Amino acid sequence: MALKFNPITSQSQKLPSFALPPMASLRSPKFSMISTLPSGSKGFENLKKPFMPPREVHLQVTHSMPPEKIEIFKSLEGWAEKNILTHLKPVEKCWQPQDFLPHPASDEFDEQVKELRERAKEIPDDYFVVLVGDLITEEAISTYQTMLNTLDGTRDETGASLTSWAIWTRAWTAEENRHGDLLNKYLYLSGRVDMRQIEKTIQYLIGSGMDPHTENSPYRGFIYTSFQERATFISHGNTARLAKEYGDIRLAQICGNIASDEKRHETAYTKIVEKLFEIDPDETILAFADMMRKKITMPAEFIYDGRDDNLFDHFSAVAQRLEVYTAKDYADIVEFLVDRWKVKDLTGLSADGREAQDYVCALAPRIRRLEERAQERAKQAPRIPFSWIFDREVQL
């Protein structure tokens, strides 16, 4: 998950990072307008359509990458096979959700479920709010595969293409799919959450899609996934840490193994962008700066449970307070990627490229200053009910 840093005014707003995405750049002549009604409006309730996304997407720029750049990604097919597909694990060597859960065919199943529920009783509600938010984000994996298949030059053109890029996308999706399966089954067995409300939220989210502002450009797309995999590695690592503190070692193992997958995937995506900086530094730094200016959005920014129009803000505020994923983490990721890709050392850039370089290199300290101010405002946060935990109240 990832936060953003453009302040807006709302009743639930406590941090400068929880805002809808700003309008995208108009550098490309190709763009489309999508207008939807807010979910709480009477107009929304009276619509006869079977589904309407609960959020409004103002502007979407499409296909901004110059067509000749597609050849770069075609030329990298062999490189991707040798350097990216190696970060996938054979299915037979992957952990599976059942490895961490009571076995339904075992005579000890009932007792194992009882033990799981006893451990879950000791975990506070606010942790479950964050864990459910993480689960819902993982369960929308079909949306993320769809997003990758919008990228010009790397998409899976047939659904079963044998290009390295297509193989990666499908196999990455298959590995990620285990995360939602595991968390879903754990939460179902725990008895601590309202599964029907969670299932509704997942359906709303997948139906709403996502708007990462990648403009069908693999430069932007792989910068986005590099950031997101780092963010989810941090988030799941912190839920593992908290589960251990609460005394649930098995839940800590669950979250820790998911975090390990995210770290491996982060390595692959950052390696792709590293290669792009090597062969096309100017286009890559411009894409990096553009994504940072537009803010990296959480894949679940359109999250909605049928009740709370500001659910993303509220979930993110709880994650911030528990230090599962914070504004500081966002700044740390920016700094990590600047260092990982040696952005400060880039030479031979155009004037626009040098300006973009200066912008991203100065960004992390600026975000940290905003985070310090936000912490003061967050101390007066109210308590609100979350439908995921049977409307029990949690402090934001």
mmCIF file of C-alpha atoms in Angstrom:
data_model
loop_
_atom_site.group_PDB
_atom_site.id
_atom_site.type_symbol
_atom_site.label_atom_id
_atom_site.label_comp_id
_atom_site.label_asym_id
_atom_site.label_seq_id
_atom_site.Cartn_x
_atom_site.Cartn_y
_atom_site.Cartn_z
ATOM 1 C CA MET A 1 0.000 0.000 0.000
ATOM 2 C CA ALA A 2 1.135 3.555 -0.480
ATOM 3 C CA LEU A 3 0.122 6.998 0.665
ATOM 4 C CA LYS A 4 0.075 10.396 -1.022
ATOM 5 C CA PHE A 5 0.956 13.871 0.012
ATOM 6 C CA ASN A 6 -1.433 16.444 -1.413
ATOM 7 C CA PRO A 7 -3.545 17.916 1.389
ATOM 8 C CA ILE A 8 -7.287 18.132 1.022
ATOM 9 C CA THR A 9 -9.994 19.144 3.416
ATOM 10 C CA SER A 10 -12.351 16.453 4.624
ATOM 11 C CA GLN A 11 -14.000 15.443 7.848
ATOM 12 C CA SER A 12 -11.770 12.431 8.273
ATOM 13 C CA GLN A 13 -8.566 14.050 7.073
ATOM 14 C CA LYS A 14 -5.738 13.863 9.584
ATOM 15 C CA LEU A 15 -2.703 13.466 7.351
ATOM 16 C CA PRO A 16 -1.624 15.265 4.201
ATOM 17 C CA SER A 17 -1.199 11.922 2.472
ATOM 18 C CA PHE A 18 -4.752 10.668 2.152
ATOM 19 C CA ALA A 19 -6.180 12.405 -0.884
ATOM 20 C CA LEU A 20 -7.551 11.447 -4.223
ATOM 21 C CA PRO A 21 -5.062 11.666 -7.086
ATOM 22 C CA PRO A 22 -4.436 15.065 -8.650
ATOM 23 C CA MET A 23 -5.339 15.635 -12.266
ATOM 24 C CA ALA A 24 -2.843 14.027 -14.591
ATOM 25 C CA SER A 25 -0.548 15.924 -16.888
ATOM 26 C CA LEU A 26 -1.803 16.977 -20.303
ATOM 27 C CA ARG A 27 1.470 16.330 -22.112
ATOM 28 C CA SER A 28 -0.177 13.606 -24.177
ATOM 29 C CA PRO A 29 -2.893 14.489 -26.672
ATOM 30 C CA LYS A 30 -4.667 11.248 -25.814
ATOM 31 C CA PHE A 31 -6.822 11.357 -22.727
ATOM 32 C CA SER A 32 -10.251 10.267 -21.602
ATOM 33 C CA MET A 33 -12.750 11.580 -19.084
ATOM 34 C CA ILE A 34 -14.628 9.237 -16.780
ATOM 35 C CA SER A 35 -17.343 10.792 -14.652
ATOM 36 C CA THR A 36 -19.050 8.838 -11.894
ATOM 37 C CA LEU A 37 -21.253 9.907 -9.049
ATOM 38 C CA PRO A 38 -20.086 9.824 -5.425
ATOM 39 C CA SER A 39 -21.332 6.671 -3.782
ATOM 40 C CA GLY A 40 -23.298 8.461 -1.105
ATOM 41 C CA SER A 41 -25.389 10.550 -3.465
ATOM 42 C CA LYS A 42 -29.063 9.984 -4.123
ATOM 43 C CA GLY A 43 -28.285 9.963 -7.815
ATOM 44 C CA PHE A 44 -26.040 6.976 -7.256
ATOM 45 C CA GLU A 45 -28.721 5.130 -5.303
ATOM 46 C CA ASN A 46 -31.369 5.720 -7.968
ATOM 47 C CA LEU A 47 -29.288 4.592 -10.943
ATOM 48 C CA LYS A 48 -30.636 1.491 -12.707
ATOM 49 C CA LYS A 49 -27.189 0.356 -13.767
ATOM 50 C CA PRO A 50 -26.056 -2.852 -12.023
ATOM 51 C CA PHE A 51 -22.748 -1.299 -10.979
ATOM 52 C CA MET A 52 -21.255 2.156 -10.760
ATOM 53 C CA PRO A 53 -17.745 2.795 -9.386
ATOM 54 C CA PRO A 54 -18.009 4.734 -6.102
ATOM 55 C CA ARG A 55 -15.192 7.146 -6.920
ATOM 56 C CA GLU A 56 -14.797 9.841 -9.555
ATOM 57 C CA VAL A 57 -11.849 9.631 -11.952
ATOM 58 C CA HIS A 58 -11.394 13.038 -13.556
ATOM 59 C CA LEU A 59 -8.808 12.492 -16.257
ATOM 60 C CA GLN A 60 -6.819 9.603 -17.602
ATOM 61 C CA VAL A 61 -3.915 10.179 -19.980
ATOM 62 C CA THR A 62 -3.286 7.246 -22.312
ATOM 63 C CA HIS A 63 -0.450 6.034 -24.573
ATOM 64 C CA SER A 64 1.914 8.919 -23.836
ATOM 65 C CA MET A 65 5.061 6.915 -24.609
ATOM 66 C CA PRO A 66 6.498 7.608 -28.085
ATOM 67 C CA PRO A 67 5.822 4.555 -30.281
ATOM 68 C CA GLU A 68 9.514 4.106 -31.092
ATOM 69 C CA LYS A 69 10.174 3.352 -27.407
ATOM 70 C CA ILE A 70 8.249 0.088 -27.774
ATOM 71 C CA GLU A 71 11.275 -1.279 -29.631
ATOM 72 C CA ILE A 72 13.355 -0.865 -26.471
ATOM 73 C CA PHE A 73 11.168 -3.343 -24.617
ATOM 74 C CA LYS A 74 11.132 -5.777 -27.503
ATOM 75 C CA SER A 75 14.928 -5.648 -27.536
ATOM 76 C CA LEU A 76 14.976 -6.465 -23.801
ATOM 77 C CA GLU A 77 13.105 -9.773 -24.179
ATOM 78 C CA GLY A 78 16.252 -11.886 -23.870
ATOM 79 C CA TRP A 79 17.570 -9.777 -20.999
ATOM 80 C CA ALA A 80 14.265 -10.141 -19.113
ATOM 81 C CA GLU A 81 14.342 -13.922 -19.542
ATOM 82 C CA LYS A 82 17.809 -14.139 -17.974
ATOM 83 C CA ASN A 83 17.454 -11.410 -15.337
ATOM 84 C CA ILE A 84 13.769 -11.106 -14.373
ATOM 85 C CA LEU A 85 12.167 -14.523 -14.775
ATOM 86 C CA THR A 86 14.849 -15.863 -12.432
ATOM 87 C CA HIS A 87 13.081 -14.042 -9.583
ATOM 88 C CA LEU A 88 10.071 -16.339 -9.935
ATOM 89 C CA LYS A 89 9.892 -19.527 -7.877
ATOM 90 C CA PRO A 90 8.844 -22.893 -9.315
ATOM 91 C CA VAL A 91 5.309 -23.712 -8.164
ATOM 92 C CA GLU A 92 6.493 -26.894 -6.450
ATOM 93 C CA LYS A 93 8.901 -24.864 -4.301
ATOM 94 C CA CYS A 94 6.387 -22.145 -3.324
ATOM 95 C CA TRP A 95 4.584 -22.133 -0.003
ATOM 96 C CA GLN A 96 0.827 -22.535 -0.243
ATOM 97 C CA PRO A 97 -1.872 -21.114 2.051
ATOM 98 C CA GLN A 98 -2.671 -24.549 3.442
ATOM 99 C CA ASP A 99 0.856 -24.752 4.899
ATOM 100 C CA PHE A 100 -0.143 -22.200 7.561
ATOM 101 C CA LEU A 101 -3.754 -23.171 8.266
ATOM 102 C CA PRO A 102 -5.643 -25.958 10.074
ATOM 103 C CA HIS A 103 -6.018 -28.964 7.776
ATOM 104 C CA PRO A 104 -9.717 -29.613 7.094
ATOM 105 C CA ALA A 105 -9.163 -33.353 6.625
ATOM 106 C CA SER A 106 -7.360 -33.746 9.943
ATOM 107 C CA ASP A 107 -8.987 -35.182 13.064
ATOM 108 C CA GLU A 108 -7.369 -32.239 14.857
ATOM 109 C CA PHE A 109 -9.063 -29.628 12.669
ATOM 110 C CA ASP A 110 -11.606 -28.446 15.249
ATOM 111 C CA GLU A 111 -8.955 -28.174 17.943
ATOM 112 C CA GLN A 112 -6.593 -26.301 15.607
ATOM 113 C CA VAL A 113 -9.315 -23.802 14.716
ATOM 114 C CA LYS A 114 -10.070 -23.349 18.412
ATOM 115 C CA GLU A 115 -6.396 -22.598 19.097
ATOM 116 C CA LEU A 116 -6.297 -20.119 16.190
ATOM 117 C CA ARG A 117 -9.342 -18.317 17.574
ATOM 118 C CA GLU A 118 -7.882 -18.206 21.071
ATOM 119 C CA ARG A 119 -4.766 -16.514 19.744
ATOM 120 C CA ALA A 120 -6.872 -14.091 17.672
ATOM 121 C CA LYS A 121 -8.821 -13.014 20.778
ATOM 122 C CA GLU A 122 -5.676 -11.345 22.115
ATOM 123 C CA ILE A 123 -5.250 -9.114 19.054
ATOM 124 C CA PRO A 124 -6.805 -5.597 19.173
ATOM 125 C CA ASP A 125 -9.445 -4.407 16.720
ATOM 126 C CA ASP A 126 -7.274 -1.742 15.111
ATOM 127 C CA TYR A 127 -4.811 -4.416 14.003
ATOM 128 C CA PHE A 128 -7.628 -6.328 12.330
ATOM 129 C CA VAL A 129 -8.713 -3.179 10.485
ATOM 130 C CA VAL A 130 -5.237 -2.928 8.977
ATOM 131 C CA LEU A 131 -4.988 -6.660 8.275
ATOM 132 C CA VAL A 132 -8.370 -6.603 6.511
ATOM 133 C CA GLY A 133 -7.252 -3.601 4.441
ATOM 134 C CA ASP A 134 -4.141 -5.522 3.437
ATOM 135 C CA LEU A 135 -6.243 -8.572 2.575
ATOM 136 C CA ILE A 136 -8.617 -6.563 0.372
ATOM 137 C CA THR A 137 -5.675 -4.983 -1.422
ATOM 138 C CA GLU A 138 -4.217 -8.435 -2.113
ATOM 139 C CA GLU A 139 -7.563 -9.878 -3.214
ATOM 140 C CA ALA A 140 -7.795 -7.344 -6.046
ATOM 141 C CA ILE A 141 -4.877 -9.025 -7.816
ATOM 142 C CA SER A 142 -6.917 -9.383 -11.016
ATOM 143 C CA THR A 143 -6.968 -5.575 -11.250
ATOM 144 C CA TYR A 144 -3.192 -5.368 -11.005
ATOM 145 C CA GLN A 145 -2.717 -7.943 -13.754
ATOM 146 C CA THR A 146 -5.111 -5.898 -15.865
ATOM 147 C CA MET A 147 -3.025 -2.786 -15.168
ATOM 148 C CA LEU A 148 0.212 -4.478 -16.261
ATOM 149 C CA ASN A 149 -1.505 -5.582 -19.450
ATOM 150 C CA THR A 150 -2.269 -1.972 -20.352
ATOM 151 C CA LEU A 151 1.442 -1.212 -20.761
ATOM 152 C CA ASP A 152 2.585 -0.683 -24.353
ATOM 153 C CA GLY A 153 5.370 -3.009 -25.409
ATOM 154 C CA THR A 154 5.136 -5.437 -22.487
ATOM 155 C CA ARG A 155 1.475 -6.494 -22.332
ATOM 156 C CA ASP A 156 0.319 -10.079 -22.794
ATOM 157 C CA GLU A 157 -1.173 -9.758 -26.277
ATOM 158 C CA THR A 158 -2.918 -13.150 -26.373
ATOM 159 C CA GLY A 159 -3.531 -14.163 -22.755
ATOM 160 C CA ALA A 160 -0.968 -16.934 -23.108
ATOM 161 C CA SER A 161 1.902 -15.150 -24.880
ATOM 162 C CA LEU A 162 5.363 -16.647 -24.526
ATOM 163 C CA THR A 163 7.207 -13.316 -24.370
ATOM 164 C CA SER A 164 9.266 -12.839 -21.222
ATOM 165 C CA TRP A 165 7.153 -9.863 -20.178
ATOM 166 C CA ALA A 166 3.897 -11.825 -20.496
ATOM 167 C CA ILE A 167 5.300 -14.862 -18.682
ATOM 168 C CA TRP A 168 6.431 -12.602 -15.841
ATOM 169 C CA THR A 169 3.036 -10.905 -15.551
ATOM 170 C CA ARG A 170 1.107 -14.182 -15.344
ATOM 171 C CA ALA A 171 3.529 -15.919 -12.990
ATOM 172 C CA TRP A 172 3.848 -12.832 -10.754
ATOM 173 C CA THR A 173 0.054 -12.709 -10.545
ATOM 174 C CA ALA A 174 -0.064 -16.397 -9.639
ATOM 175 C CA GLU A 175 2.437 -15.912 -6.825
ATOM 176 C CA GLU A 176 0.638 -12.848 -5.506
ATOM 177 C CA ASN A 177 -2.714 -14.651 -5.630
ATOM 178 C CA ARG A 178 -1.640 -16.847 -2.702
ATOM 179 C CA HIS A 179 -1.438 -13.799 -0.431
ATOM 180 C CA GLY A 180 -5.128 -12.949 -0.561
ATOM 181 C CA ASP A 181 -6.093 -16.625 -0.342
ATOM 182 C CA LEU A 182 -4.088 -17.085 2.851
ATOM 183 C CA LEU A 183 -5.215 -13.908 4.618
ATOM 184 C CA ASN A 184 -8.835 -14.524 3.617
ATOM 185 C CA LYS A 185 -8.882 -18.017 5.103
ATOM 186 C CA TYR A 186 -7.109 -16.907 8.267
ATOM 187 C CA LEU A 187 -9.560 -14.061 8.848
ATOM 188 C CA TYR A 188 -12.533 -16.339 8.139
ATOM 189 C CA LEU A 189 -11.338 -18.836 10.746
ATOM 190 C CA SER A 190 -10.488 -16.134 13.299
ATOM 191 C CA GLY A 191 -14.126 -15.178 13.867
ATOM 192 C CA ARG A 192 -13.066 -11.590 14.530
ATOM 193 C CA VAL A 193 -14.306 -9.969 11.321
ATOM 194 C CA ASP A 194 -17.482 -9.565 9.285
ATOM 195 C CA MET A 195 -16.654 -11.627 6.211
ATOM 196 C CA ARG A 196 -19.714 -10.521 4.259
ATOM 197 C CA GLN A 197 -18.731 -6.854 4.569
ATOM 198 C CA ILE A 198 -15.189 -7.763 3.557
ATOM 199 C CA GLU A 199 -16.444 -9.702 0.545
ATOM 200 C CA LYS A 200 -18.595 -6.772 -0.518
ATOM 201 C CA THR A 201 -15.603 -4.454 -0.242
ATOM 202 C CA ILE A 202 -13.525 -6.757 -2.439
ATOM 203 C CA GLN A 203 -16.253 -6.859 -5.065
ATOM 204 C CA TYR A 204 -16.596 -3.068 -5.037
ATOM 205 C CA LEU A 205 -12.836 -2.634 -5.355
ATOM 206 C CA ILE A 206 -12.355 -5.048 -8.255
ATOM 207 C CA GLY A 207 -15.327 -3.484 -10.019
ATOM 208 C CA SER A 208 -13.902 0.008 -9.539
ATOM 209 C CA GLY A 209 -10.426 -0.808 -10.852
ATOM 210 C CA MET A 210 -7.431 1.421 -10.177
ATOM 211 C CA ASP A 211 -5.931 4.583 -11.617
ATOM 212 C CA PRO A 212 -2.134 4.552 -11.170
ATOM 213 C CA HIS A 213 -1.499 7.306 -13.785
ATOM 214 C CA THR A 214 0.956 5.153 -15.718
ATOM 215 C CA GLU A 215 -0.346 6.343 -19.120
ATOM 216 C CA ASN A 216 0.179 2.872 -20.680
ATOM 217 C CA SER A 217 3.921 3.513 -20.337
ATOM 218 C CA PRO A 218 6.098 0.672 -19.010
ATOM 219 C CA TYR A 219 8.571 3.306 -17.815
ATOM 220 C CA ARG A 220 5.908 4.629 -15.452
ATOM 221 C CA GLY A 221 4.356 1.219 -14.868
ATOM 222 C CA PHE A 222 7.549 -0.403 -13.619
ATOM 223 C CA ILE A 223 8.381 2.622 -11.470
ATOM 224 C CA TYR A 224 4.927 2.247 -9.954
ATOM 225 C CA THR A 225 5.342 -1.483 -9.278
ATOM 226 C CA SER A 226 8.844 -0.938 -7.860
ATOM 227 C CA PHE A 227 7.389 1.506 -5.362
ATOM 228 C CA GLN A 228 4.355 -0.636 -4.565
ATOM 229 C CA GLU A 229 6.272 -3.848 -3.964
ATOM 230 C CA ARG A 230 8.575 -2.001 -1.591
ATOM 231 C CA ALA A 231 5.538 -0.539 0.193
ATOM 232 C CA THR A 232 3.785 -3.890 0.575
ATOM 233 C CA PHE A 233 7.019 -5.483 1.798
ATOM 234 C CA ILE A 234 7.147 -2.848 4.545
ATOM 235 C CA SER A 235 3.453 -3.142 5.385
ATOM 236 C CA HIS A 236 3.350 -6.941 5.665
ATOM 237 C CA GLY A 237 6.632 -6.901 7.551
ATOM 238 C CA ASN A 238 5.118 -4.578 10.125
ATOM 239 C CA THR A 239 1.929 -6.626 10.508
ATOM 240 C CA ALA A 240 4.238 -9.626 11.105
ATOM 241 C CA ARG A 241 6.104 -7.682 13.777
ATOM 242 C CA LEU A 242 2.893 -6.645 15.532
ATOM 243 C CA ALA A 243 1.433 -10.164 15.382
ATOM 244 C CA LYS A 244 4.545 -11.442 17.136
ATOM 245 C CA GLU A 245 4.202 -8.743 19.796
ATOM 246 C CA TYR A 246 0.579 -9.807 20.336
ATOM 247 C CA GLY A 247 1.726 -13.405 20.822
ATOM 248 C CA ASP A 248 0.428 -14.948 17.582
ATOM 249 C CA ILE A 249 3.531 -16.532 16.096
ATOM 250 C CA ARG A 250 1.599 -18.323 13.350
ATOM 251 C CA LEU A 251 0.045 -15.064 12.120
ATOM 252 C CA ALA A 252 3.508 -13.484 12.244
ATOM 253 C CA GLN A 253 4.737 -16.305 9.991
ATOM 254 C CA ILE A 254 1.837 -15.718 7.604
ATOM 255 C CA CYS A 255 2.561 -12.005 7.237
ATOM 256 C CA GLY A 256 6.309 -12.576 7.168
ATOM 257 C CA ASN A 257 6.132 -15.048 4.294
ATOM 258 C CA ILE A 258 3.963 -12.659 2.301
ATOM 259 C CA ALA A 259 6.489 -9.881 2.988
ATOM 260 C CA SER A 260 9.279 -12.142 1.713
ATOM 261 C CA ASP A 261 7.451 -12.608 -1.597
ATOM 262 C CA GLU A 262 6.961 -8.854 -1.920
ATOM 263 C CA LYS A 263 10.674 -8.275 -1.350
ATOM 264 C CA ARG A 264 11.585 -10.748 -4.103
ATOM 265 C CA HIS A 265 9.147 -9.073 -6.487
ATOM 266 C CA GLU A 266 10.513 -5.656 -5.551
ATOM 267 C CA THR A 267 13.973 -6.841 -6.560
ATOM 268 C CA ALA A 268 12.701 -7.819 -10.000
ATOM 269 C CA TYR A 269 10.849 -4.594 -10.710
ATOM 270 C CA THR A 270 13.653 -2.338 -9.462
ATOM 271 C CA LYS A 271 16.068 -4.280 -11.667
ATOM 272 C CA ILE A 272 13.902 -3.495 -14.720
ATOM 273 C CA VAL A 273 13.986 0.233 -13.966
ATOM 274 C CA GLU A 274 17.721 0.046 -13.271
ATOM 275 C CA LYS A 275 18.147 -1.347 -16.789
ATOM 276 C CA LEU A 276 15.996 1.449 -18.233
ATOM 277 C CA PHE A 277 18.176 4.042 -16.513
ATOM 278 C CA GLU A 278 21.184 2.357 -18.111
ATOM 279 C CA ILE A 279 19.886 2.403 -21.700
ATOM 280 C CA ASP A 280 17.496 5.389 -21.701
ATOM 281 C CA PRO A 281 18.274 7.623 -18.704
ATOM 282 C CA ASP A 282 16.503 10.748 -19.924
ATOM 283 C CA GLU A 283 13.120 9.120 -20.568
ATOM 284 C CA THR A 284 13.397 7.150 -17.340
ATOM 285 C CA ILE A 285 14.185 10.120 -15.081
ATOM 286 C CA LEU A 286 11.349 12.093 -16.675
ATOM 287 C CA ALA A 287 8.977 9.201 -15.968
ATOM 288 C CA PHE A 288 10.253 8.879 -12.387
ATOM 289 C CA ALA A 289 9.717 12.584 -11.686
ATOM 290 C CA ASP A 290 6.304 12.519 -13.342
ATOM 291 C CA MET A 291 5.144 9.621 -11.154
ATOM 292 C CA MET A 292 6.466 11.340 -8.041
ATOM 293 C CA ARG A 293 4.699 14.604 -8.913
ATOM 294 C CA LYS A 294 1.426 12.772 -9.439
ATOM 295 C CA LYS A 295 2.019 10.816 -6.202
ATOM 296 C CA ILE A 296 2.138 7.046 -5.974
ATOM 297 C CA THR A 297 -1.361 5.915 -5.085
ATOM 298 C CA MET A 298 -2.337 2.839 -3.170
ATOM 299 C CA PRO A 299 -3.849 0.167 -5.449
ATOM 300 C CA ALA A 300 -6.876 0.121 -3.125
ATOM 301 C CA GLU A 301 -7.509 3.865 -3.177
ATOM 302 C CA PHE A 302 -11.054 3.190 -4.486
ATOM 303 C CA ILE A 303 -11.833 0.940 -1.515
ATOM 304 C CA TYR A 304 -15.498 1.096 -0.457
ATOM 305 C CA ASP A 305 -17.720 -1.096 1.723
ATOM 306 C CA GLY A 306 -21.123 0.239 0.663
ATOM 307 C CA ARG A 307 -21.223 2.617 3.636
ATOM 308 C CA ASP A 308 -18.085 4.672 4.237
ATOM 309 C CA ASP A 309 -17.243 7.100 1.427
ATOM 310 C CA ASN A 310 -13.895 7.861 3.105
ATOM 311 C CA LEU A 311 -12.899 4.289 3.901
ATOM 312 C CA PHE A 312 -9.480 4.596 2.268
ATOM 313 C CA ASP A 313 -8.680 7.658 4.390
ATOM 314 C CA HIS A 314 -9.860 5.931 7.559
ATOM 315 C CA PHE A 315 -8.031 2.666 6.905
ATOM 316 C CA SER A 316 -4.848 4.549 6.009
ATOM 317 C CA ALA A 317 -5.072 6.641 9.190
ATOM 318 C CA VAL A 318 -5.204 3.498 11.334
ATOM 319 C CA ALA A 319 -2.247 2.034 9.416
ATOM 320 C CA GLN A 320 -0.344 5.261 10.045
ATOM 321 C CA ARG A 321 -1.123 5.266 13.780
ATOM 322 C CA LEU A 322 -0.052 1.625 14.201
ATOM 323 C CA GLU A 323 3.086 2.367 12.139
ATOM 324 C CA VAL A 324 2.236 -0.389 9.689
ATOM 325 C CA TYR A 325 2.617 1.977 6.752
ATOM 326 C CA THR A 326 3.319 5.660 7.282
ATOM 327 C CA ALA A 327 4.173 8.886 5.551
ATOM 328 C CA LYS A 328 7.717 8.342 6.780
ATOM 329 C CA ASP A 329 7.774 5.006 4.969
ATOM 330 C CA TYR A 330 6.716 6.776 1.768
ATOM 331 C CA ALA A 331 9.650 9.173 2.090
ATOM 332 C CA ASP A 332 12.012 6.314 2.886
ATOM 333 C CA ILE A 333 10.906 4.463 -0.273
ATOM 334 C CA VAL A 334 11.542 7.534 -2.412
ATOM 335 C CA GLU A 335 15.009 7.837 -0.902
ATOM 336 C CA PHE A 336 15.623 4.093 -1.306
ATOM 337 C CA LEU A 337 14.754 4.176 -5.010
ATOM 338 C CA VAL A 338 16.834 7.308 -5.656
ATOM 339 C CA ASP A 339 19.805 5.497 -4.116
ATOM 340 C CA ARG A 340 19.010 2.123 -5.704
ATOM 341 C CA TRP A 341 18.910 3.617 -9.180
ATOM 342 C CA LYS A 342 21.877 5.975 -8.530
ATOM 343 C CA VAL A 343 19.778 8.941 -9.668
ATOM 344 C CA LYS A 344 22.185 11.503 -8.224
ATOM 345 C CA ASP A 345 24.986 10.126 -10.411
ATOM 346 C CA LEU A 346 23.156 10.405 -13.743
ATOM 347 C CA THR A 347 24.992 12.424 -16.406
ATOM 348 C CA GLY A 348 24.342 13.492 -19.978
ATOM 349 C CA LEU A 349 20.721 14.417 -19.302
ATOM 350 C CA SER A 350 18.691 17.006 -21.176
ATOM 351 C CA ALA A 351 17.680 20.243 -19.443
ATOM 352 C CA ASP A 352 14.313 18.698 -18.568
ATOM 353 C CA GLY A 353 16.097 15.582 -17.388
ATOM 354 C CA ARG A 354 18.355 17.563 -15.049
ATOM 355 C CA GLU A 355 15.336 19.387 -13.641
ATOM 356 C CA ALA A 356 13.607 16.045 -13.029
ATOM 357 C CA GLN A 357 16.767 14.708 -11.396
ATOM 358 C CA ASP A 358 16.922 17.662 -8.999
ATOM 359 C CA TYR A 359 13.239 17.250 -8.150
ATOM 360 C CA VAL A 360 13.344 13.588 -7.168
ATOM 361 C CA CYS A 361 16.619 13.945 -5.279
ATOM 362 C CA ALA A 362 15.130 16.684 -3.076
ATOM 363 C CA LEU A 363 11.758 15.019 -2.575
ATOM 364 C CA ALA A 364 12.285 12.720 0.435
ATOM 365 C CA PRO A 365 13.321 15.485 2.894
ATOM 366 C CA ARG A 366 10.329 17.556 1.789
ATOM 367 C CA ILE A 367 7.935 14.668 2.449
ATOM 368 C CA ARG A 368 9.440 14.128 5.887
ATOM 369 C CA ARG A 369 8.761 17.754 6.824
ATOM 370 C CA LEU A 370 5.111 17.291 5.821
ATOM 371 C CA GLU A 371 4.954 14.090 7.840
ATOM 372 C CA GLU A 372 6.150 15.858 10.988
ATOM 373 C CA ARG A 373 3.338 18.411 10.716
ATOM 374 C CA ALA A 374 0.783 15.679 10.050
ATOM 375 C CA GLN A 375 1.769 13.808 13.200
ATOM 376 C CA GLU A 376 0.696 16.742 15.325
ATOM 377 C CA ARG A 377 -2.726 16.912 13.667
ATOM 378 C CA ALA A 378 -3.233 13.149 13.970
ATOM 379 C CA LYS A 379 -3.096 13.254 17.786
ATOM 380 C CA GLN A 380 -6.678 14.556 17.945
ATOM 381 C CA ALA A 381 -8.123 11.814 15.701
ATOM 382 C CA PRO A 382 -11.658 10.593 16.532
ATOM 383 C CA ARG A 383 -12.940 7.037 16.931
ATOM 384 C CA ILE A 384 -15.159 5.687 14.162
ATOM 385 C CA PRO A 385 -16.919 2.354 13.453
ATOM 386 C CA PHE A 386 -15.592 -0.044 10.807
ATOM 387 C CA SER A 387 -18.053 -2.400 9.148
ATOM 388 C CA TRP A 388 -15.274 -4.991 8.709
ATOM 389 C CA ILE A 389 -15.233 -5.590 12.476
ATOM 390 C CA PHE A 390 -19.011 -5.512 13.061
ATOM 391 C CA ASP A 391 -19.086 -1.717 13.447
ATOM 392 C CA ARG A 392 -16.849 -1.696 16.496
ATOM 393 C CA GLU A 393 -15.103 1.674 16.878
ATOM 394 C CA VAL A 394 -11.403 2.243 16.336
ATOM 395 C CA GLN A 395 -9.348 5.396 16.781
ATOM 396 C CA LEU A 396 -8.023 6.893 13.559
#
